[in-house]
Structures are given as structure tokens and as C-alpha cells.
Amino acid sequence: MSERTRREFLRQLGLGAVGFLGIRIMSGCEFVSVEQKGGLTGTEPFLTPADDGIWYWQSGQGLSKEASPRLTPESWRLRITQGNDTLGEFDHAALKALESEGKAVSYWKTMRCVFSLNVGPPLLTLVANGIFKGIPLADLFEGLDLPADGVKIRTFGADGFTSNLALSRVLEPAAEALPAIIAYELNGEPMTRLRGGPARLIIPEMWGYKNVKWIDRLDLTRDGAAFGQYETVLFPGNALIDNPGTVALGSTITSPRTARAEVAGPDVTISGIAVVGDDRIDRVEVSLDDGDFVAAELIGDEPGAVRVDLSPALQTAMNDTLQANQSWPLPNVWVTWAIVFEGLAAGSHSVTIRASDSQGRKQSSQSSNILLVGNEVRMEFVVT
Ligand SMILES: Nc1nc2c(c(=O)[nH]1)N[C@H]1C(S)=C(S)[C@@H](COP(=O)(O)O)O[C@H]1N2
Ligand SMILES: [Mo]
């Protein structure tokens, strides 16, 4: 993370104990390794290919891609424990057996790193979108001797990464909530190693750090205290990070890709994405050169409108999703948006982007809490 970005990130977090938090994050930056997506230009495809170098990479343990776990479907195990007691154990074949019993589900989810809060390049693109398939945790828990008064699930990855989620999210999900799953496929293909394969935790509405890769243990506990690498080490004491960890309303510009980029005029297309956990994006508005905000076109805003070349396998995966018959935009899933400004004069211009959701929350220049609603995004570009 560059010094400027880090400082901006801290400023935007706007917490009381900035000095203290700053030190934690500064030391944190030494062991968080991030790599934004590469290989994409122009309008963001609605579905992000899972390939290395296109889907973004983040290690909360500071591991390189090379050093991250190498598990196979044969070697992988998931243990469900309550302290020292093992309540259940699953291997890859057990997940597949549950699939053949009709228990597997799939859905679109936008994966977004909390470090993609609107701080400007280069961290804007720590966000990607795909179709995850797996077995709901509720089905894995079926028949296990769960603690009657358990409150949290502590989650563990084979790289040492940790996080948690409320047990109630699994046992008493809100009406309409998609289930948290142990996912073993992404975009119709087996989960790759760098995406956390053979299996990772996926929670539809939550920030990246809740979606533990190489998941090997779920520990049910009565202890409600904050738990996890992001919850207690990177953002200690930060309400909303531990629970619920829901993705904030946010938007970014993906084209032009960099600030002060030179773009050919006089007609210029600005495009990007917007997402919010647990709600639907309602509008994305753009102001050119501080003029009135005008609505951008939302791409993929009705079934079948997605402008992606889908392989036959992917088309099947998409038709199988729990959201197949829902109206778009979908909760927890980004919209890609675009707007064309015609006849721009050569020279510098600015754009400001703000998204709003179906609860009527709207991005502004100064959000009161960027973990709920991110700030609007402003960028300059130069027309040649
Ligand atoms: N085991 C493990 N899981 C993890 C992490 C990690 O470092 N180790 N990083 C988390 C964070 S902070 C993010 S943003 C997402 C990134 O998922 P991706 O690599 O598939 O993009 O994984 C999450 N799960
Ligand atoms: Mo992250």
C-alpha cells in the first residue's frame, strides 16, 4: 500500500483513536499483501474470470501466491469443533455426496476487500464478481450436536488466517437471505488454489475477509468476543468489522483506469461498478465537471441483459443460481455501469460518481461512516 493511499485510508476511516489505529495498520501493511486485478481494460465484464492475474489477490497473512496453501481434494478436510471436541468432519467426497442429494446451491457474489473502500487507485479494484457453488453450512450442521447457547463460529484457514461469523446467520437467517456455504466451484469450475480451493467459506453479503479461503475448521463457541485477523489485529475494536461485516455501499470507476488518464475525445465513455452488501444498487449518478448529476446506464439490470460471452458450462451455472428468477440488480452483486459524454473539449475534466441503494442510502462527499456508505468517487482525466 502506498504511503498516500494508507494515509487517505486512515483519514477516511475517521475513527477517534487514529494515532493508535494508524500504528496498527502501518504494522498491518507489512503483512497484508494485495495485488489488484490486471488484464482488463475498458468496461468491466459482469463476470470476473477466476484466472490468476485477473481476479484480485489478497493475503491477510502477508503470504505470496507461491507460499499460500497447496491442498488437494484428497488432502482437504473440514472439521467442525466445539473447543477440543470434534462435532463433525467432512472431506471433498462428502461435499460431493451432499451435492448428489440435491443440497448444493449456487449464487452470484461480489467479492470485495475492505481495503477497496473509496481511497482512490491503486486499491479500487480489489473487487470481483463470480458464481460460487457449495453446500450450505446449515446442511453441514444438520444432525451435529451443536451447543444450545453457541453464539459465534470462529473460522480458520490452512494458512493461519482467521475470522468469524454469528451462528445465528446460519441457524436463523433473515427471510430471503442466501445461505453461507462451503464453496468448491467458482464460475462452473473447481475452485482454484489461489481462490481458496479445494473449498472456502462464502457469505453472500460480507466483506472479503469473512470469506475464509482453504477453510479447514469451524469452531462453535459461546464466546461472543471479536475474533479474527481483520476483526482483532488489523481493525481492533472497530464496530461493524467484527459483526456484521457487511459490504458498504461503494462505487468505483474502472475506465479510465487511472487518474489523469489521457482519453481520446470528443466522445468519452466513463464506466465502472457499484455494489452494496445486503441490498440492491438502485442508481449510479455521474457529475461531469461539477455539473448536475445524471443517471448512468446500469448494465445487467434485467434477466438476460448481462453483456458477457458465456461458455455453455457457465450459462448452465448461471441458470442454476438461486437468483436466476430474481429481478436485477441483485443484492450483494455489483452492477456495472457506463455513461457517454459527447463533444468534450480537449483538456482536463473531472467526474464524480455516487451510487444509491434501494433503502435510499446515497454516497456523498463526506460519509459519516464509510463502513456503511462509502464516499463518492472523484477523478480527473484529460481529453486529447
Ligand atoms: N485463508 C485466508 N482466507 C482469506 C484471506 C486470507 O489471507 N487467508 N484473505 C481474505 C480477504 S481480506 C479477502 S479480501 C478475500 C480475497 O479473496 P480472493 O483472493 O478470492 O480475491 O479472501 C479472504 N479470505
Ligand atoms: Mo480483504
CSV table of N, CA and C in Angstrom, one decimal, residues 162-320:
chain,number,residue,atom,x,y,z
A,162,THR,N,-7.8,-16.2,10.1
A,162,THR,CA,-9.0,-16.5,10.9
A,162,THR,C,-10.0,-15.4,10.8
A,163,SER,N,-11.2,-15.7,11.0
A,163,SER,CA,-12.3,-14.8,11.0
A,163,SER,C,-13.5,-15.4,11.8
A,164,ASN,N,-14.7,-14.8,11.7
A,164,ASN,CA,-15.8,-15.4,12.4
A,164,ASN,C,-17.1,-15.0,11.8
A,165,LEU,N,-18.1,-15.7,12.1
A,165,LEU,CA,-19.5,-15.2,11.8
A,165,LEU,C,-20.4,-15.6,12.9
A,166,ALA,N,-21.5,-14.9,13.0
A,166,ALA,CA,-22.5,-15.2,14.0
A,166,ALA,C,-23.2,-16.5,13.7
A,167,LEU,N,-23.4,-17.4,14.7
A,167,LEU,CA,-24.0,-18.6,14.4
A,167,LEU,C,-25.5,-18.4,14.0
A,168,SER,N,-26.1,-17.3,14.4
A,168,SER,CA,-27.5,-17.0,14.0
A,168,SER,C,-27.6,-16.8,12.5
A,169,ARG,N,-26.5,-16.3,11.9
A,169,ARG,CA,-26.5,-16.1,10.5
A,169,ARG,C,-26.8,-17.4,9.7
A,170,VAL,N,-26.3,-18.5,10.3
A,170,VAL,CA,-26.5,-19.8,9.7
A,170,VAL,C,-27.8,-20.5,10.2
A,171,LEU,N,-28.1,-20.4,11.5
A,171,LEU,CA,-29.2,-21.1,12.0
A,171,LEU,C,-30.6,-20.4,11.9
A,172,GLU,N,-30.5,-19.1,11.9
A,172,GLU,CA,-31.8,-18.3,11.8
A,172,GLU,C,-31.6,-17.2,10.8
A,173,PRO,N,-31.3,-17.5,9.5
A,173,PRO,CA,-31.0,-16.4,8.5
A,173,PRO,C,-32.3,-15.6,8.3
A,174,ALA,N,-32.0,-14.3,8.0
A,174,ALA,CA,-33.2,-13.4,7.7
A,174,ALA,C,-33.9,-14.0,6.5
A,175,ALA,N,-35.2,-13.7,6.4
A,175,ALA,CA,-36.0,-14.1,5.3
A,175,ALA,C,-35.3,-13.6,4.0
A,176,GLU,N,-35.3,-14.4,3.0
A,176,GLU,CA,-34.7,-14.0,1.7
A,176,GLU,C,-33.2,-14.1,1.7
A,177,ALA,N,-32.5,-14.2,2.8
A,177,ALA,CA,-31.0,-14.3,2.8
A,177,ALA,C,-30.6,-15.5,2.1
A,178,LEU,N,-29.5,-15.4,1.3
A,178,LEU,CA,-28.9,-16.5,0.7
A,178,LEU,C,-28.0,-17.2,1.7
A,179,PRO,N,-27.9,-18.5,1.7
A,179,PRO,CA,-27.1,-19.2,2.7
A,179,PRO,C,-25.6,-19.0,2.6
A,180,ALA,N,-25.0,-19.0,3.8
A,180,ALA,CA,-23.5,-19.1,3.8
A,180,ALA,C,-23.2,-20.6,3.4
A,181,ILE,N,-22.1,-20.7,2.5
A,181,ILE,CA,-21.8,-22.0,2.0
A,181,ILE,C,-20.3,-22.4,2.1
A,182,ILE,N,-20.0,-23.7,2.1
A,182,ILE,CA,-18.6,-24.1,1.8
A,182,ILE,C,-18.6,-24.3,0.3
A,183,ALA,N,-17.9,-23.4,-0.4
A,183,ALA,CA,-17.9,-23.4,-1.8
A,183,ALA,C,-16.7,-24.1,-2.4
A,184,TYR,N,-17.0,-25.0,-3.4
A,184,TYR,CA,-15.9,-25.7,-4.1
A,184,TYR,C,-15.9,-25.5,-5.6
A,185,GLU,N,-16.8,-24.6,-6.1
A,185,GLU,CA,-16.7,-24.2,-7.5
A,185,GLU,C,-16.9,-22.8,-7.6
A,186,LEU,N,-16.2,-22.2,-8.6
A,186,LEU,CA,-16.3,-20.8,-9.0
A,186,LEU,C,-16.5,-20.7,-10.5
A,187,ASN,N,-17.5,-20.1,-10.9
A,187,ASN,CA,-17.8,-19.9,-12.4
A,187,ASN,C,-17.8,-21.3,-13.1
A,188,GLY,N,-18.4,-22.3,-12.4
A,188,GLY,CA,-18.6,-23.6,-13.0
A,188,GLY,C,-17.4,-24.5,-13.1
A,189,GLU,N,-16.3,-24.0,-12.5
A,189,GLU,CA,-15.1,-24.8,-12.5
A,189,GLU,C,-14.7,-25.1,-11.0
A,190,PRO,N,-13.9,-26.1,-10.8
A,190,PRO,CA,-13.4,-26.4,-9.4
A,190,PRO,C,-12.7,-25.1,-8.9
A,191,MET,N,-12.8,-24.8,-7.6
A,191,MET,CA,-12.2,-23.7,-7.0
A,191,MET,C,-10.7,-23.8,-7.1
A,192,THR,N,-10.0,-22.8,-7.7
A,192,THR,CA,-8.6,-22.9,-7.9
A,192,THR,C,-7.9,-22.7,-6.5
A,193,ARG,N,-6.6,-23.0,-6.5
A,193,ARG,CA,-5.8,-22.9,-5.3
A,193,ARG,C,-5.8,-21.5,-4.8
A,194,LEU,N,-5.6,-20.5,-5.7
A,194,LEU,CA,-5.5,-19.1,-5.2
A,194,LEU,C,-6.8,-18.5,-4.8
A,195,ARG,N,-7.9,-19.1,-5.3
A,195,ARG,CA,-9.2,-18.6,-4.8
A,195,ARG,C,-9.6,-19.3,-3.5
A,196,GLY,N,-8.8,-20.2,-3.0
A,196,GLY,CA,-9.1,-20.8,-1.7
A,196,GLY,C,-9.4,-22.3,-1.8
A,197,GLY,N,-9.2,-22.9,-3.0
A,197,GLY,CA,-9.6,-24.3,-3.3
A,197,GLY,C,-8.7,-25.2,-2.4
A,198,PRO,N,-9.2,-26.4,-2.2
A,198,PRO,CA,-10.5,-27.0,-2.8
A,198,PRO,C,-11.8,-26.4,-2.3
A,199,ALA,N,-11.8,-25.8,-1.1
A,199,ALA,CA,-13.0,-25.2,-0.6
A,199,ALA,C,-12.8,-24.0,0.3
A,200,ARG,N,-13.7,-23.1,0.2
A,200,ARG,CA,-13.6,-21.9,1.0
A,200,ARG,C,-15.0,-21.5,1.5
A,201,LEU,N,-15.1,-20.7,2.5
A,201,LEU,CA,-16.3,-20.2,3.1
A,201,LEU,C,-16.8,-19.0,2.2
A,202,ILE,N,-18.1,-19.0,1.9
A,202,ILE,CA,-18.6,-17.8,1.2
A,202,ILE,C,-19.9,-17.4,1.9
A,203,ILE,N,-19.9,-16.1,2.3
A,203,ILE,CA,-21.0,-15.5,2.9
A,203,ILE,C,-21.5,-14.3,2.0
A,204,PRO,N,-22.7,-14.4,1.5
A,204,PRO,CA,-23.1,-13.5,0.4
A,204,PRO,C,-22.8,-12.1,0.6
A,205,GLU,N,-23.3,-11.5,1.8
A,205,GLU,CA,-23.3,-10.1,1.9
A,205,GLU,C,-22.0,-9.5,2.6
A,206,MET,N,-21.1,-10.4,2.9
A,206,MET,CA,-20.0,-9.9,3.7
A,206,MET,C,-18.7,-9.6,3.0
A,207,TRP,N,-17.9,-8.7,3.6
A,207,TRP,CA,-16.6,-8.3,3.1
A,207,TRP,C,-15.7,-9.6,2.8
A,208,GLY,N,-14.7,-9.4,1.9
A,208,GLY,CA,-13.8,-10.5,1.6
A,208,GLY,C,-13.3,-11.2,2.8
A,209,TYR,N,-12.8,-10.5,3.8
A,209,TYR,CA,-12.1,-11.2,4.9
A,209,TYR,C,-13.0,-12.2,5.7
A,210,LYS,N,-14.3,-12.1,5.6
A,210,LYS,CA,-15.2,-13.1,6.2
A,210,LYS,C,-15.2,-14.4,5.4
A,211,ASN,N,-14.8,-14.4,4.1
A,211,ASN,CA,-14.9,-15.5,3.2
A,211,ASN,C,-13.6,-16.3,3.2
A,212,VAL,N,-13.4,-17.0,4.3
A,212,VAL,CA,-12.1,-17.7,4.5
A,212,VAL,C,-11.7,-18.7,3.5
A,213,LYS,N,-10.6,-18.5,2.9
A,213,LYS,CA,-10.1,-19.5,1.9
A,213,LYS,C,-9.4,-20.7,2.6
A,214,TRP,N,-9.3,-21.8,1.9
A,214,TRP,CA,-8.6,-23.0,2.4
A,214,TRP,C,-9.2,-23.3,3.8
A,215,ILE,N,-10.5,-23.2,3.9
A,215,ILE,CA,-11.2,-23.4,5.2
A,215,ILE,C,-11.0,-24.8,5.7
A,216,ASP,N,-10.4,-24.9,7.0
A,216,ASP,CA,-10.3,-26.2,7.5
A,216,ASP,C,-10.9,-26.5,8.8
A,217,ARG,N,-11.4,-25.4,9.5
A,217,ARG,CA,-12.1,-25.6,10.8
A,217,ARG,C,-13.1,-24.5,11.0
A,218,LEU,N,-14.2,-25.0,11.6
A,218,LEU,CA,-15.3,-24.1,12.1
A,218,LEU,C,-15.4,-24.5,13.5
A,219,ASP,N,-15.1,-23.5,14.4
A,219,ASP,CA,-15.2,-23.8,15.9
A,219,ASP,C,-16.4,-23.0,16.5
A,220,LEU,N,-17.3,-23.7,17.0
A,220,LEU,CA,-18.5,-23.1,17.5
A,220,LEU,C,-18.3,-22.8,19.0
A,221,THR,N,-18.6,-21.5,19.3
A,221,THR,CA,-18.2,-21.1,20.7
A,221,THR,C,-19.3,-20.3,21.3
A,222,ARG,N,-19.4,-20.3,22.6
A,222,ARG,CA,-20.3,-19.4,23.4
A,222,ARG,C,-19.7,-18.0,23.6
A,223,ASP,N,-18.4,-17.9,23.2
A,223,ASP,CA,-17.7,-16.6,23.4
A,223,ASP,C,-18.1,-15.6,22.3
A,224,GLY,N,-18.7,-14.5,22.7
A,224,GLY,CA,-19.1,-13.6,21.6
A,224,GLY,C,-18.0,-12.5,21.3
A,225,ALA,N,-16.9,-12.7,21.9
A,225,ALA,CA,-15.8,-11.7,21.7
A,225,ALA,C,-15.4,-11.6,20.2
A,226,ALA,N,-14.9,-10.4,19.8
A,226,ALA,CA,-14.3,-10.3,18.5
A,226,ALA,C,-13.3,-11.4,18.2
A,227,PHE,N,-13.2,-11.9,17.0
A,227,PHE,CA,-12.2,-12.9,16.7
A,227,PHE,C,-11.8,-12.9,15.3
A,228,GLY,N,-10.5,-12.9,15.0
A,228,GLY,CA,-10.1,-13.0,13.6
A,228,GLY,C,-9.0,-11.9,13.3
A,229,GLN,N,-8.3,-12.2,12.2
A,229,GLN,CA,-7.2,-11.4,11.7
A,229,GLN,C,-7.6,-9.9,11.5
A,230,TYR,N,-8.7,-9.7,10.7
A,230,TYR,CA,-9.2,-8.4,10.5
A,230,TYR,C,-9.9,-7.8,11.7
A,231,GLU,N,-10.7,-8.7,12.4
A,231,GLU,CA,-11.5,-8.2,13.5
A,231,GLU,C,-10.7,-7.8,14.7
A,232,THR,N,-9.5,-8.4,14.9
A,232,THR,CA,-8.8,-8.1,16.2
A,232,THR,C,-7.4,-7.6,15.9
A,233,VAL,N,-6.8,-7.9,14.8
A,233,VAL,CA,-5.4,-7.5,14.6
A,233,VAL,C,-5.4,-6.2,13.7
A,234,LEU,N,-6.1,-6.2,12.6
A,234,LEU,CA,-6.0,-5.1,11.6
A,234,LEU,C,-6.9,-4.0,12.0
A,235,PHE,N,-8.1,-4.3,12.5
A,235,PHE,CA,-9.1,-3.3,12.9
A,235,PHE,C,-9.6,-3.5,14.3
A,236,PRO,N,-8.7,-3.5,15.3
A,236,PRO,CA,-9.2,-3.9,16.7
A,236,PRO,C,-10.2,-2.9,17.2
A,237,GLY,N,-11.2,-3.4,17.8
A,237,GLY,CA,-12.2,-2.6,18.4
A,237,GLY,C,-13.1,-1.8,17.5
A,238,ASN,N,-13.1,-2.1,16.2
A,238,ASN,CA,-13.9,-1.4,15.2
A,238,ASN,C,-15.2,-2.1,15.1
A,239,ALA,N,-16.3,-1.4,15.6
A,239,ALA,CA,-17.6,-2.0,15.5
A,239,ALA,C,-17.9,-2.0,14.0
A,240,LEU,N,-18.6,-3.0,13.6
A,240,LEU,CA,-19.0,-3.3,12.2
A,240,LEU,C,-18.0,-4.2,11.5
A,241,ILE,N,-16.8,-4.2,11.9
A,241,ILE,CA,-15.8,-5.1,11.2
A,241,ILE,C,-16.0,-6.5,11.8
A,242,ASP,N,-16.1,-6.6,13.1
A,242,ASP,CA,-16.3,-7.9,13.7
A,242,ASP,C,-17.7,-8.4,13.4
A,243,ASN,N,-18.7,-7.6,13.5
A,243,ASN,CA,-20.1,-8.0,13.3
A,243,ASN,C,-20.9,-6.8,12.9
A,244,PRO,N,-21.6,-6.8,11.8
A,244,PRO,CA,-21.9,-7.9,10.9
A,244,PRO,C,-20.8,-8.1,9.8
A,245,GLY,N,-20.0,-7.1,9.5
A,245,GLY,CA,-19.0,-7.3,8.4
A,245,GLY,C,-19.6,-7.2,7.1
A,246,THR,N,-20.7,-6.4,7.0
A,246,THR,CA,-21.4,-6.3,5.7
A,246,THR,C,-20.8,-5.3,4.8
A,247,VAL,N,-20.7,-5.6,3.5
A,247,VAL,CA,-20.1,-4.8,2.5
A,247,VAL,C,-20.8,-3.4,2.4
A,248,ALA,N,-20.0,-2.3,2.5
A,248,ALA,CA,-20.6,-1.0,2.5
A,248,ALA,C,-21.0,-0.7,1.0
A,249,LEU,N,-21.9,0.3,0.9
A,249,LEU,CA,-22.3,0.9,-0.4
A,249,LEU,C,-21.1,1.6,-1.0
A,250,GLY,N,-20.7,1.2,-2.2
A,250,GLY,CA,-19.5,1.7,-2.8
A,250,GLY,C,-19.5,1.7,-4.3
A,251,SER,N,-18.7,2.5,-4.9
A,251,SER,CA,-18.7,2.5,-6.4
A,251,SER,C,-17.2,2.9,-6.8
A,252,THR,N,-16.9,2.4,-8.0
A,252,THR,CA,-15.6,2.8,-8.5
A,252,THR,C,-15.7,3.1,-10.0
A,253,ILE,N,-14.7,3.7,-10.5
A,253,ILE,CA,-14.5,3.9,-11.9
A,253,ILE,C,-13.5,2.9,-12.4
A,254,THR,N,-13.8,2.1,-13.4
A,254,THR,CA,-12.8,1.2,-13.9
A,254,THR,C,-12.3,1.6,-15.3
A,255,SER,N,-13.0,2.6,-15.9
A,255,SER,CA,-12.4,3.1,-17.2
A,255,SER,C,-12.8,4.6,-17.2
A,256,PRO,N,-11.9,5.5,-17.4
A,256,PRO,CA,-10.4,5.3,-17.5
A,256,PRO,C,-9.9,4.6,-16.2
A,257,ARG,N,-8.8,3.9,-16.4
A,257,ARG,CA,-8.3,3.1,-15.2
A,257,ARG,C,-7.5,3.8,-14.2
A,258,THR,N,-6.9,4.9,-14.7
A,258,THR,CA,-6.0,5.7,-13.7
A,258,THR,C,-6.4,7.1,-13.7
A,259,ALA,N,-6.2,7.8,-12.6
A,259,ALA,CA,-6.4,9.2,-12.5
A,259,ALA,C,-5.6,10.0,-13.5
A,260,ARG,N,-6.1,11.0,-14.1
A,260,ARG,CA,-5.4,11.9,-15.1
A,260,ARG,C,-5.0,11.1,-16.3
A,261,ALA,N,-5.8,10.0,-16.6
A,261,ALA,CA,-5.5,9.3,-17.8
A,261,ALA,C,-5.8,10.2,-19.1
A,262,GLU,N,-5.1,10.0,-20.2
A,262,GLU,CA,-5.4,10.7,-21.4
A,262,GLU,C,-6.4,9.8,-22.2
A,263,VAL,N,-7.5,10.4,-22.5
A,263,VAL,CA,-8.5,9.6,-23.3
A,263,VAL,C,-8.9,10.4,-24.6
A,264,ALA,N,-9.1,9.6,-25.6
A,264,ALA,CA,-9.4,10.2,-26.9
A,264,ALA,C,-10.8,10.8,-26.9
A,265,GLY,N,-11.0,12.1,-27.4
A,265,GLY,CA,-12.3,12.7,-27.4
A,265,GLY,C,-12.8,12.8,-28.9
A,266,PRO,N,-13.8,13.5,-29.1
A,266,PRO,CA,-14.6,14.3,-28.2
A,266,PRO,C,-15.6,13.5,-27.4
A,267,ASP,N,-16.0,12.3,-27.8
A,267,ASP,CA,-17.0,11.5,-27.0
A,267,ASP,C,-16.2,10.5,-26.1
A,268,VAL,N,-16.6,10.6,-24.8
A,268,VAL,CA,-15.8,9.8,-23.8
A,268,VAL,C,-16.8,8.9,-23.0
A,269,THR,N,-16.5,7.7,-22.9
A,269,THR,CA,-17.3,6.7,-22.1
A,269,THR,C,-16.6,6.6,-20.7
A,270,ILE,N,-17.3,6.8,-19.7
A,270,ILE,CA,-16.8,6.5,-18.3
A,270,ILE,C,-17.6,5.3,-17.8
A,271,SER,N,-16.9,4.3,-17.2
A,271,SER,CA,-17.6,3.2,-16.8
A,271,SER,C,-17.0,2.7,-15.5
A,272,GLY,N,-17.8,1.8,-14.8
A,272,GLY,CA,-17.3,1.3,-13.5
A,272,GLY,C,-18.3,0.3,-12.9
A,273,ILE,N,-18.2,0.1,-11.6
A,273,ILE,CA,-19.0,-0.8,-10.9
A,273,ILE,C,-19.6,-0.1,-9.6
A,274,ALA,N,-20.6,-0.7,-9.1
A,274,ALA,CA,-21.1,-0.2,-7.8
A,274,ALA,C,-21.7,-1.5,-7.1
A,275,VAL,N,-21.6,-1.5,-5.8
A,275,VAL,CA,-22.0,-2.7,-5.0
A,275,VAL,C,-22.4,-2.3,-3.6
A,276,VAL,N,-23.3,-3.1,-3.0
A,276,VAL,CA,-23.6,-2.9,-1.6
A,276,VAL,C,-24.0,-4.3,-1.1
A,277,GLY,N,-23.5,-4.7,0.1
A,277,GLY,CA,-23.9,-6.0,0.7
A,277,GLY,C,-25.3,-5.9,1.2
A,278,ASP,N,-26.1,-6.9,1.0
A,278,ASP,CA,-27.4,-7.0,1.7
A,278,ASP,C,-28.4,-6.0,1.2
A,279,ASP,N,-28.2,-5.4,0.1
A,279,ASP,CA,-29.2,-4.5,-0.5
A,279,ASP,C,-29.0,-4.4,-2.0
A,280,ARG,N,-29.9,-3.8,-2.7
A,280,ARG,CA,-29.7,-3.6,-4.2
A,280,ARG,C,-29.3,-2.2,-4.5
A,281,ILE,N,-28.3,-2.2,-5.5
A,281,ILE,CA,-28.0,-0.8,-6.0
A,281,ILE,C,-29.2,-0.3,-6.8
A,282,ASP,N,-29.5,0.9,-6.6
A,282,ASP,CA,-30.7,1.5,-7.2
A,282,ASP,C,-30.3,2.4,-8.4
A,283,ARG,N,-29.4,3.3,-8.1
A,283,ARG,CA,-28.9,4.2,-9.2
A,283,ARG,C,-27.4,4.5,-9.0
A,284,VAL,N,-26.8,4.8,-10.2
A,284,VAL,CA,-25.5,5.3,-10.1
A,284,VAL,C,-25.6,6.6,-10.9
A,285,GLU,N,-25.1,7.7,-10.3
A,285,GLU,CA,-25.2,9.0,-10.9
A,285,GLU,C,-23.8,9.6,-11.1
A,286,VAL,N,-23.6,10.4,-12.2
A,286,VAL,CA,-22.3,10.9,-12.5
A,286,VAL,C,-22.5,12.4,-12.7
A,287,SER,N,-21.5,13.2,-12.2
A,287,SER,CA,-21.5,14.6,-12.4
A,287,SER,C,-20.2,14.9,-13.2
A,288,LEU,N,-20.4,15.6,-14.4
A,288,LEU,CA,-19.2,15.9,-15.2
A,288,LEU,C,-18.8,17.4,-14.8
A,289,ASP,N,-17.6,17.6,-14.5
A,289,ASP,CA,-17.1,19.0,-14.3
A,289,ASP,C,-18.0,19.7,-13.3
A,290,ASP,N,-18.4,19.0,-12.2
A,290,ASP,CA,-19.2,19.6,-11.1
A,290,ASP,C,-20.6,20.1,-11.6
A,291,GLY,N,-21.0,19.6,-12.7
A,291,GLY,CA,-22.4,19.9,-13.2
A,291,GLY,C,-23.4,19.0,-12.4
A,292,ASP,N,-24.7,19.1,-12.9
A,292,ASP,CA,-25.7,18.2,-12.3
A,292,ASP,C,-25.4,16.8,-12.4
A,293,PHE,N,-25.8,16.0,-11.4
A,293,PHE,CA,-25.7,14.5,-11.5
A,293,PHE,C,-26.7,14.0,-12.5
A,294,VAL,N,-26.2,13.1,-13.4
A,294,VAL,CA,-27.2,12.4,-14.3
A,294,VAL,C,-27.0,10.9,-14.1
A,295,ALA,N,-28.1,10.2,-14.4
A,295,ALA,CA,-28.0,8.7,-14.2
A,295,ALA,C,-27.2,8.0,-15.2
A,296,ALA,N,-26.4,7.1,-14.8
A,296,ALA,CA,-25.6,6.2,-15.7
A,296,ALA,C,-26.5,5.0,-16.1
A,297,GLU,N,-26.2,4.4,-17.2
A,297,GLU,CA,-26.9,3.1,-17.6
A,297,GLU,C,-26.3,2.0,-16.7
A,298,LEU,N,-27.2,1.2,-16.1
A,298,LEU,CA,-26.8,0.1,-15.3
A,298,LEU,C,-26.9,-1.1,-16.3
A,299,ILE,N,-25.7,-1.8,-16.4
A,299,ILE,CA,-25.7,-3.0,-17.3
A,299,ILE,C,-26.0,-4.2,-16.5
A,300,GLY,N,-26.8,-5.1,-17.1
A,300,GLY,CA,-27.2,-6.3,-16.4
A,300,GLY,C,-28.3,-6.0,-15.4
A,301,ASP,N,-29.2,-5.1,-15.8
A,301,ASP,CA,-30.3,-4.7,-14.8
A,301,ASP,C,-31.6,-5.5,-15.1
A,302,GLU,N,-31.6,-6.5,-15.9
A,302,GLU,CA,-32.7,-7.3,-16.1
A,302,GLU,C,-32.2,-8.7,-16.5
A,303,PRO,N,-33.0,-9.8,-16.2
A,303,PRO,CA,-32.5,-11.1,-16.6
A,303,PRO,C,-32.2,-11.1,-18.1
A,304,GLY,N,-31.0,-11.7,-18.3
A,304,GLY,CA,-30.6,-11.8,-19.7
A,304,GLY,C,-29.9,-10.6,-20.3
A,305,ALA,N,-29.8,-9.5,-19.5
A,305,ALA,CA,-29.2,-8.3,-20.1
A,305,ALA,C,-27.7,-8.3,-19.9
A,306,VAL,N,-27.2,-9.3,-19.2
A,306,VAL,CA,-25.7,-9.3,-18.9
A,306,VAL,C,-24.9,-9.4,-20.2
A,307,ARG,N,-24.0,-8.5,-20.4
A,307,ARG,CA,-23.2,-8.5,-21.7
A,307,ARG,C,-21.9,-9.3,-21.5
A,308,VAL,N,-22.0,-10.6,-21.4
A,308,VAL,CA,-20.9,-11.4,-21.2
A,308,VAL,C,-21.0,-12.5,-22.2
A,309,ASP,N,-19.9,-12.9,-22.8
A,309,ASP,CA,-19.9,-14.1,-23.6
A,309,ASP,C,-19.7,-15.3,-22.6
A,310,LEU,N,-20.8,-16.1,-22.5
A,310,LEU,CA,-20.8,-17.2,-21.5
A,310,LEU,C,-20.5,-18.5,-22.2
A,311,SER,N,-19.6,-19.3,-21.7
A,311,SER,CA,-19.4,-20.6,-22.2
A,311,SER,C,-20.6,-21.4,-21.8
A,312,PRO,N,-20.8,-22.5,-22.5
A,312,PRO,CA,-22.0,-23.4,-22.2
A,312,PRO,C,-22.0,-23.8,-20.7
A,313,ALA,N,-20.9,-24.1,-20.2
A,313,ALA,CA,-20.8,-24.5,-18.8
A,313,ALA,C,-21.3,-23.4,-17.9
A,314,LEU,N,-20.8,-22.2,-18.2
A,314,LEU,CA,-21.1,-21.0,-17.4
A,314,LEU,C,-22.6,-20.7,-17.5
A,315,GLN,N,-23.1,-20.8,-18.7
A,315,GLN,CA,-24.6,-20.5,-18.9
A,315,GLN,C,-25.4,-21.4,-18.0
A,316,THR,N,-25.0,-22.7,-18.0
A,316,THR,CA,-25.7,-23.6,-17.1
A,316,THR,C,-25.6,-23.2,-15.7
A,317,ALA,N,-24.3,-22.9,-15.3
A,317,ALA,CA,-24.1,-22.4,-13.9
A,317,ALA,C,-25.0,-21.3,-13.5
A,318,MET,N,-25.1,-20.3,-14.5
A,318,MET,CA,-25.9,-19.1,-14.2
A,318,MET,C,-27.4,-19.4,-14.1
A,319,ASN,N,-27.9,-20.3,-14.9
A,319,ASN,CA,-29.3,-20.7,-14.9
A,319,ASN,C,-29.6,-21.4,-13.6
A,320,ASP,N,-28.6,-22.0,-13.0
A,320,ASP,CA,-28.8,-22.8,-11.7
A,320,ASP,C,-28.8,-21.9,-10.5
